[in-house]
mmCIF file of C-alpha atoms and ligand atoms in Angstrom:
data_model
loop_
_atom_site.group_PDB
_atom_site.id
_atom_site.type_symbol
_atom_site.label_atom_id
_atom_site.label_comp_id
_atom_site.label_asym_id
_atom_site.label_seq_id
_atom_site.Cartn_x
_atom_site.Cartn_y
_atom_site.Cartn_z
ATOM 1 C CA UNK F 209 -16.823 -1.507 -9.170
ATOM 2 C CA UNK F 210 -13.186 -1.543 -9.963
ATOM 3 C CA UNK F 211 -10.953 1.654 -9.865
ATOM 4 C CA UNK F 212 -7.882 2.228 -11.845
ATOM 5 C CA UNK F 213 -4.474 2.399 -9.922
ATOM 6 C CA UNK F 214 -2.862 5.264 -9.744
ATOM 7 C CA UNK F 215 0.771 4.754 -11.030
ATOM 8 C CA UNK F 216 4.030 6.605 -9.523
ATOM 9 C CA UNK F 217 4.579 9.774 -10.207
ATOM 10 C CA UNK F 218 1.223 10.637 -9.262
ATOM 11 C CA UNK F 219 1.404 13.470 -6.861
ATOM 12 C CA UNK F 220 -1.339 11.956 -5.173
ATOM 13 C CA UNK F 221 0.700 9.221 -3.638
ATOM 14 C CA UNK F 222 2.853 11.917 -2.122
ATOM 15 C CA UNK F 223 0.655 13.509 -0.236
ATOM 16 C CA UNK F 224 -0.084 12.891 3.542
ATOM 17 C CA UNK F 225 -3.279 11.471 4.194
ATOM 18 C CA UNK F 226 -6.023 13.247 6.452
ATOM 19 C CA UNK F 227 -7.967 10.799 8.848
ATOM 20 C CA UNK F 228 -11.000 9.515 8.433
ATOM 21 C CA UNK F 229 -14.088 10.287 10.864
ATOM 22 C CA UNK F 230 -17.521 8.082 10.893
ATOM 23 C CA UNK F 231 -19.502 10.301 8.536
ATOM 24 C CA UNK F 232 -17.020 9.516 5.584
ATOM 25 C CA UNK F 233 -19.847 9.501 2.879
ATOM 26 C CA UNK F 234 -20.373 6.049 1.043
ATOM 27 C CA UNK F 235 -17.802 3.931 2.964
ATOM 28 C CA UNK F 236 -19.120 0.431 2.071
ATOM 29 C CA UNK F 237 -19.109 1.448 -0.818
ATOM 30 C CA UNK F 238 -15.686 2.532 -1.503
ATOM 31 C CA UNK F 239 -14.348 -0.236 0.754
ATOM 32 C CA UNK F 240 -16.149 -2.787 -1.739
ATOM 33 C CA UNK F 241 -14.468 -0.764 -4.983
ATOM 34 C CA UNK F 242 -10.718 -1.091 -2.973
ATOM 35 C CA UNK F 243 -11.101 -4.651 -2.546
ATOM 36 C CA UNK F 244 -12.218 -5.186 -6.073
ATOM 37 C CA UNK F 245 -9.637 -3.406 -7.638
ATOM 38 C CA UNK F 246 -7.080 -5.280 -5.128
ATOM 39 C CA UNK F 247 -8.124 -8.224 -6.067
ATOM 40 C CA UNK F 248 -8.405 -7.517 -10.172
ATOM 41 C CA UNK F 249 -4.917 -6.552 -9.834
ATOM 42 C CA UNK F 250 -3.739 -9.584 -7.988
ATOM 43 C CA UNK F 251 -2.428 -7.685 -5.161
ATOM 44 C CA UNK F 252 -2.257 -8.390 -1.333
ATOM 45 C CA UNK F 253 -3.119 -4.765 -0.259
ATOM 46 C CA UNK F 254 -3.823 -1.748 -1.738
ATOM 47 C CA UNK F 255 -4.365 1.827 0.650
ATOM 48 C CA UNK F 256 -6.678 4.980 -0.585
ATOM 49 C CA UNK F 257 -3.892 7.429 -2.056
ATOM 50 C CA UNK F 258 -3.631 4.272 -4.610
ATOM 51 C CA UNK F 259 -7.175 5.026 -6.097
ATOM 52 C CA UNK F 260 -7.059 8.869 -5.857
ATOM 53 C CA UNK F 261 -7.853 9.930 -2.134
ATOM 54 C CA UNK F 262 -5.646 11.039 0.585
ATOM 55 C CA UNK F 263 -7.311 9.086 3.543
ATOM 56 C CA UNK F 264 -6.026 6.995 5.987
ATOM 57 C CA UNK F 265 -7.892 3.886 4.396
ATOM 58 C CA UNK F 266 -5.883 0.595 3.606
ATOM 59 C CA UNK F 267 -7.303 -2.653 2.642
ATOM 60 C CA UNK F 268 -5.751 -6.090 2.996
ATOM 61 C CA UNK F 269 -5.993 -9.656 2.197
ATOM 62 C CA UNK F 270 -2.691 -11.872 2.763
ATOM 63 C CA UNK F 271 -4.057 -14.962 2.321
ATOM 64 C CA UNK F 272 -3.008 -15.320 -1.611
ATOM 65 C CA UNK F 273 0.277 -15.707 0.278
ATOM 66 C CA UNK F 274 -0.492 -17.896 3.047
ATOM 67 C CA UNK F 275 1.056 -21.047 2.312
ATOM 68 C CA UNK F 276 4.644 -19.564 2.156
ATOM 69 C CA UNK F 277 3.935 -17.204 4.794
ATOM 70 C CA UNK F 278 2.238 -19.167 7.694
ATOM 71 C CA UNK F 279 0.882 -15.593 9.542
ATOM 72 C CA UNK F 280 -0.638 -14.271 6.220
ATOM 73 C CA UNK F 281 -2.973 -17.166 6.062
ATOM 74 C CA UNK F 282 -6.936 -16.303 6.217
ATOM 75 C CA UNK F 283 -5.853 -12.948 7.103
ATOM 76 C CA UNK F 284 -8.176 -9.799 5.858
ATOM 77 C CA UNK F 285 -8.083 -6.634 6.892
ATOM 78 C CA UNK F 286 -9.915 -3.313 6.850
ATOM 79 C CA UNK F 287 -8.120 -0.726 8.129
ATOM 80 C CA UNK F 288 -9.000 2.913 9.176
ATOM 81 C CA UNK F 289 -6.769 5.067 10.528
ATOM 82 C CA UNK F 290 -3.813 2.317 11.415
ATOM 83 C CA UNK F 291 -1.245 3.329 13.751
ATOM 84 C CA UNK F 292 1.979 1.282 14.178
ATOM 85 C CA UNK F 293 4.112 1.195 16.834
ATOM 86 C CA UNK F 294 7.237 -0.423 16.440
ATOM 87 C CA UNK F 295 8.235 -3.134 18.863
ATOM 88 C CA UNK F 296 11.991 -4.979 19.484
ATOM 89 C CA UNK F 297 13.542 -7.607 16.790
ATOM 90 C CA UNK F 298 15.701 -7.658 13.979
ATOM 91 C CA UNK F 299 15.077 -6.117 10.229
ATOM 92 C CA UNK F 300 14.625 -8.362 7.766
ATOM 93 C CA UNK F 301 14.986 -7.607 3.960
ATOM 94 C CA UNK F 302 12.409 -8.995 1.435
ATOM 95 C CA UNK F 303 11.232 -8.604 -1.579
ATOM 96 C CA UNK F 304 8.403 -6.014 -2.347
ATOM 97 C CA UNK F 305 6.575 -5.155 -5.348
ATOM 98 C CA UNK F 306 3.532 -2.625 -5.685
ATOM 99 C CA UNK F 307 0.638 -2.161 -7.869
ATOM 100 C CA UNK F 308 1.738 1.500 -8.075
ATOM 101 C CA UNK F 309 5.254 0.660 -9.584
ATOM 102 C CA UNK F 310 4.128 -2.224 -11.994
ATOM 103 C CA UNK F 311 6.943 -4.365 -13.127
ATOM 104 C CA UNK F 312 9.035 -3.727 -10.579
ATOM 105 C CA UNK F 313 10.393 -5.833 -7.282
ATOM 106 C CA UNK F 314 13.272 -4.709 -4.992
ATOM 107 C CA UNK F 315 14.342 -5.733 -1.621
ATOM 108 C CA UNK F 316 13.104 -3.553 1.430
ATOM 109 C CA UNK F 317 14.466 -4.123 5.011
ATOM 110 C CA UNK F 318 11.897 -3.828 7.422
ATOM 111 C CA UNK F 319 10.961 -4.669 10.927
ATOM 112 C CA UNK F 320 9.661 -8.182 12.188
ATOM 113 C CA UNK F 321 7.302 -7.381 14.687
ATOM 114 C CA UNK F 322 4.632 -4.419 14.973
ATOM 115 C CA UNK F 323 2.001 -3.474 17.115
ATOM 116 C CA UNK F 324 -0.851 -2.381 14.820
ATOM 117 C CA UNK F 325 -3.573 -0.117 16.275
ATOM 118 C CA UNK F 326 -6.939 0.731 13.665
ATOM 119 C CA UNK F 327 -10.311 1.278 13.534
ATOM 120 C CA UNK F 328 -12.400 -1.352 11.625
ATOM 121 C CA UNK F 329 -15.307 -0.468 8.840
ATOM 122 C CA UNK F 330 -17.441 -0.363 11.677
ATOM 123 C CA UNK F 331 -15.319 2.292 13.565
ATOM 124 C CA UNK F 332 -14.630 -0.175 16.366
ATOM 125 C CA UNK F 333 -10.768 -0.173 18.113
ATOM 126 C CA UNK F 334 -8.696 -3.145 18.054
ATOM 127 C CA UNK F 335 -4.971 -3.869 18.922
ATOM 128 C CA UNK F 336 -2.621 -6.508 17.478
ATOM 129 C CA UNK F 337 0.994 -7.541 17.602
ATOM 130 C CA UNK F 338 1.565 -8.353 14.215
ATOM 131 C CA UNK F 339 4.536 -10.247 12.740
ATOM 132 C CA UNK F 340 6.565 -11.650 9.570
ATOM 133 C CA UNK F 341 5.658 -11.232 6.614
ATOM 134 C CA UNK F 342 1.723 -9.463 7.188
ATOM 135 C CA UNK F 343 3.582 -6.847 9.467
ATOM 136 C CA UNK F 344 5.407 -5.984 6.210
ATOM 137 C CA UNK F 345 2.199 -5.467 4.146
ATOM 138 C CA UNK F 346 0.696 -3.882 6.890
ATOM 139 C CA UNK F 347 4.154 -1.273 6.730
ATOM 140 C CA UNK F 348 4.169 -1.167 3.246
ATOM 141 C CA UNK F 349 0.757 -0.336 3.006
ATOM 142 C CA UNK F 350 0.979 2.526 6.088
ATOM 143 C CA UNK F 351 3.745 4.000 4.230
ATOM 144 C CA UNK F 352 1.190 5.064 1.332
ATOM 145 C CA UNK F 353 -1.070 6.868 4.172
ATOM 146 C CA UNK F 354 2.455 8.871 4.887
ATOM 147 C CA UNK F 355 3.178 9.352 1.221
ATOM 148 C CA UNK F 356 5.932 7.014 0.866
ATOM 149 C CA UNK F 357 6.950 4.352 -1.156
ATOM 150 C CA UNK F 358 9.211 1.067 -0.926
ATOM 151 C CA UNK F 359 11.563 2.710 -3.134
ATOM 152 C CA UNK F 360 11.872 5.185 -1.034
ATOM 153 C CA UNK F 361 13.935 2.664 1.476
ATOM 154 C CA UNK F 362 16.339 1.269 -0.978
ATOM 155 C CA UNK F 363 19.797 2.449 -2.076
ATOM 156 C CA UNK F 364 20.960 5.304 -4.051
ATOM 157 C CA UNK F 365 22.846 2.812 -6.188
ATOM 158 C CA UNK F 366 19.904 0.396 -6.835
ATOM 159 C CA UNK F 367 17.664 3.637 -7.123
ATOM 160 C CA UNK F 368 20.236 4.660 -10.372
ATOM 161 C CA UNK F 369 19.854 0.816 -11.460
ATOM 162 C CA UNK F 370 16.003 1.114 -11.831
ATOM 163 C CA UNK F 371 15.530 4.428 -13.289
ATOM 164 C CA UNK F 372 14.664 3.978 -16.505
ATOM 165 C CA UNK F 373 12.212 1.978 -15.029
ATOM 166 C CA UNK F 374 10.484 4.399 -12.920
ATOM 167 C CA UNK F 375 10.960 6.993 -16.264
ATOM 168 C CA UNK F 376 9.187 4.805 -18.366
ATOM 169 C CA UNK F 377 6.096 4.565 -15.644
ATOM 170 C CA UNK F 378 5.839 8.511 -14.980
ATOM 171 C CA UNK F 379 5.407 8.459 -18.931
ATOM 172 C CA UNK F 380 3.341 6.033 -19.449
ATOM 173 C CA UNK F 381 5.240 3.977 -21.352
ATOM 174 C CA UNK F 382 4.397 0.865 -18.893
ATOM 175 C CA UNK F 383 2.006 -2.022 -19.565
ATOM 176 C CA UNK F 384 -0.401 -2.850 -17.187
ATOM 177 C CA UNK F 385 -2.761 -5.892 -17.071
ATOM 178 C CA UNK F 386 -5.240 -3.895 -14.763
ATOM 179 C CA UNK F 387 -7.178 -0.468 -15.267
ATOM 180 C CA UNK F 388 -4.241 2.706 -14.042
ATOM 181 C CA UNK F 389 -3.868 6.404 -13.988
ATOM 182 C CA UNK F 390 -0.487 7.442 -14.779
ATOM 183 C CA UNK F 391 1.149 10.693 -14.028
ATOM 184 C CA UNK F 392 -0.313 14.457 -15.434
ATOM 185 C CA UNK F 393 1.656 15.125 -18.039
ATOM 186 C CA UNK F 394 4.490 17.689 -16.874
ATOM 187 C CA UNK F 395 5.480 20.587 -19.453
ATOM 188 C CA UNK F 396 9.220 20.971 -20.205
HETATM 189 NI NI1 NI X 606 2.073 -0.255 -2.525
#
């Protein structure tokens, strides 16, 4: 089953989401809709608040990007309750779209190298140092658990330069090639 994407300016990808304990109710389930809609959508990750739920699920598959990005190769991931811990290098900036902000790209700096902590679909532990251009996704997609957004790491001046853009997708004015929510409709 796909889901629609929820679009920015949802409140729902503003929230902080609550963690997620082993008797989440139809997990395999939901897991199997997130991928589905990840994958109709031609994204590379896609994390619960997208869909409508504040929980600390994320789901990734970097391998659509694998052959410019050596690390993303064959790489899937289920992750429940991820936990990063920032280790030593440079930031690097890169270019970053969402399937919450269709239409748009912008250039994030971001950290190299990340030590990624999660539960898998089966609640078991694992650890990884994670690097390039998957530790992005994996940041990008974290960010959503916390609520935040790549555009929320850009510049005031290239925030001005793209709001008309971000306008236009809080009123639905955007087209989309995959199933969406937009905003509520806000009173004046
Ligand atoms: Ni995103």
């Amino acid at each position: 089953m796909k889901l629609p994407v929820y679009l920015y300016g949802h409140p729902v990808l503003r929230r902080i989401s609550e963690p997620v304990t082993e008797d989440y109710p139809d997990l395999t389930q939901l897991l199997e809709a997130m991928y589905a809609t990840m994958y109709e959508s031609e994204g590379v990750g896609l994390a619960a608040p997208q869909i409508g739920r504040n929980d600390r699920i994320v789901v990734i598959d970097a391998s659509p990007v694998g052959d410019i990005y050596p690390e993303c190769a064959g790489r899937k991931l289920t992750l429940i309750n991820p936990e990063i811990e920032i280790l030593d290098g440079p930031e690097v900036s890169r270019a970053e779209g969402c399937l919450s902000l269709p239409g748009l790209s912008e250039n994030v700096k971001r950290v190299e190298h990340i030590r990624l902590s999660w539960l898998d679909e089966s609640f078991q532990p694992h650890t990884e140092e994670i690097s390039g251009f998957l530790a992005r996704i994996v940041q990008h997609e974290c960010d959503h658990l916390e609520g935040k957004l790549y555009i929320d790491h850009i510049s005031p001046i290239r925030k001005q330069l793209i709001k008309s853009k971000l306008a236009n997708i809080i009123s639905g004015k955007t087209y989309c090639d995959y199933p969406v929510k937009y905003a509520p409709k806000t009173r004046k």
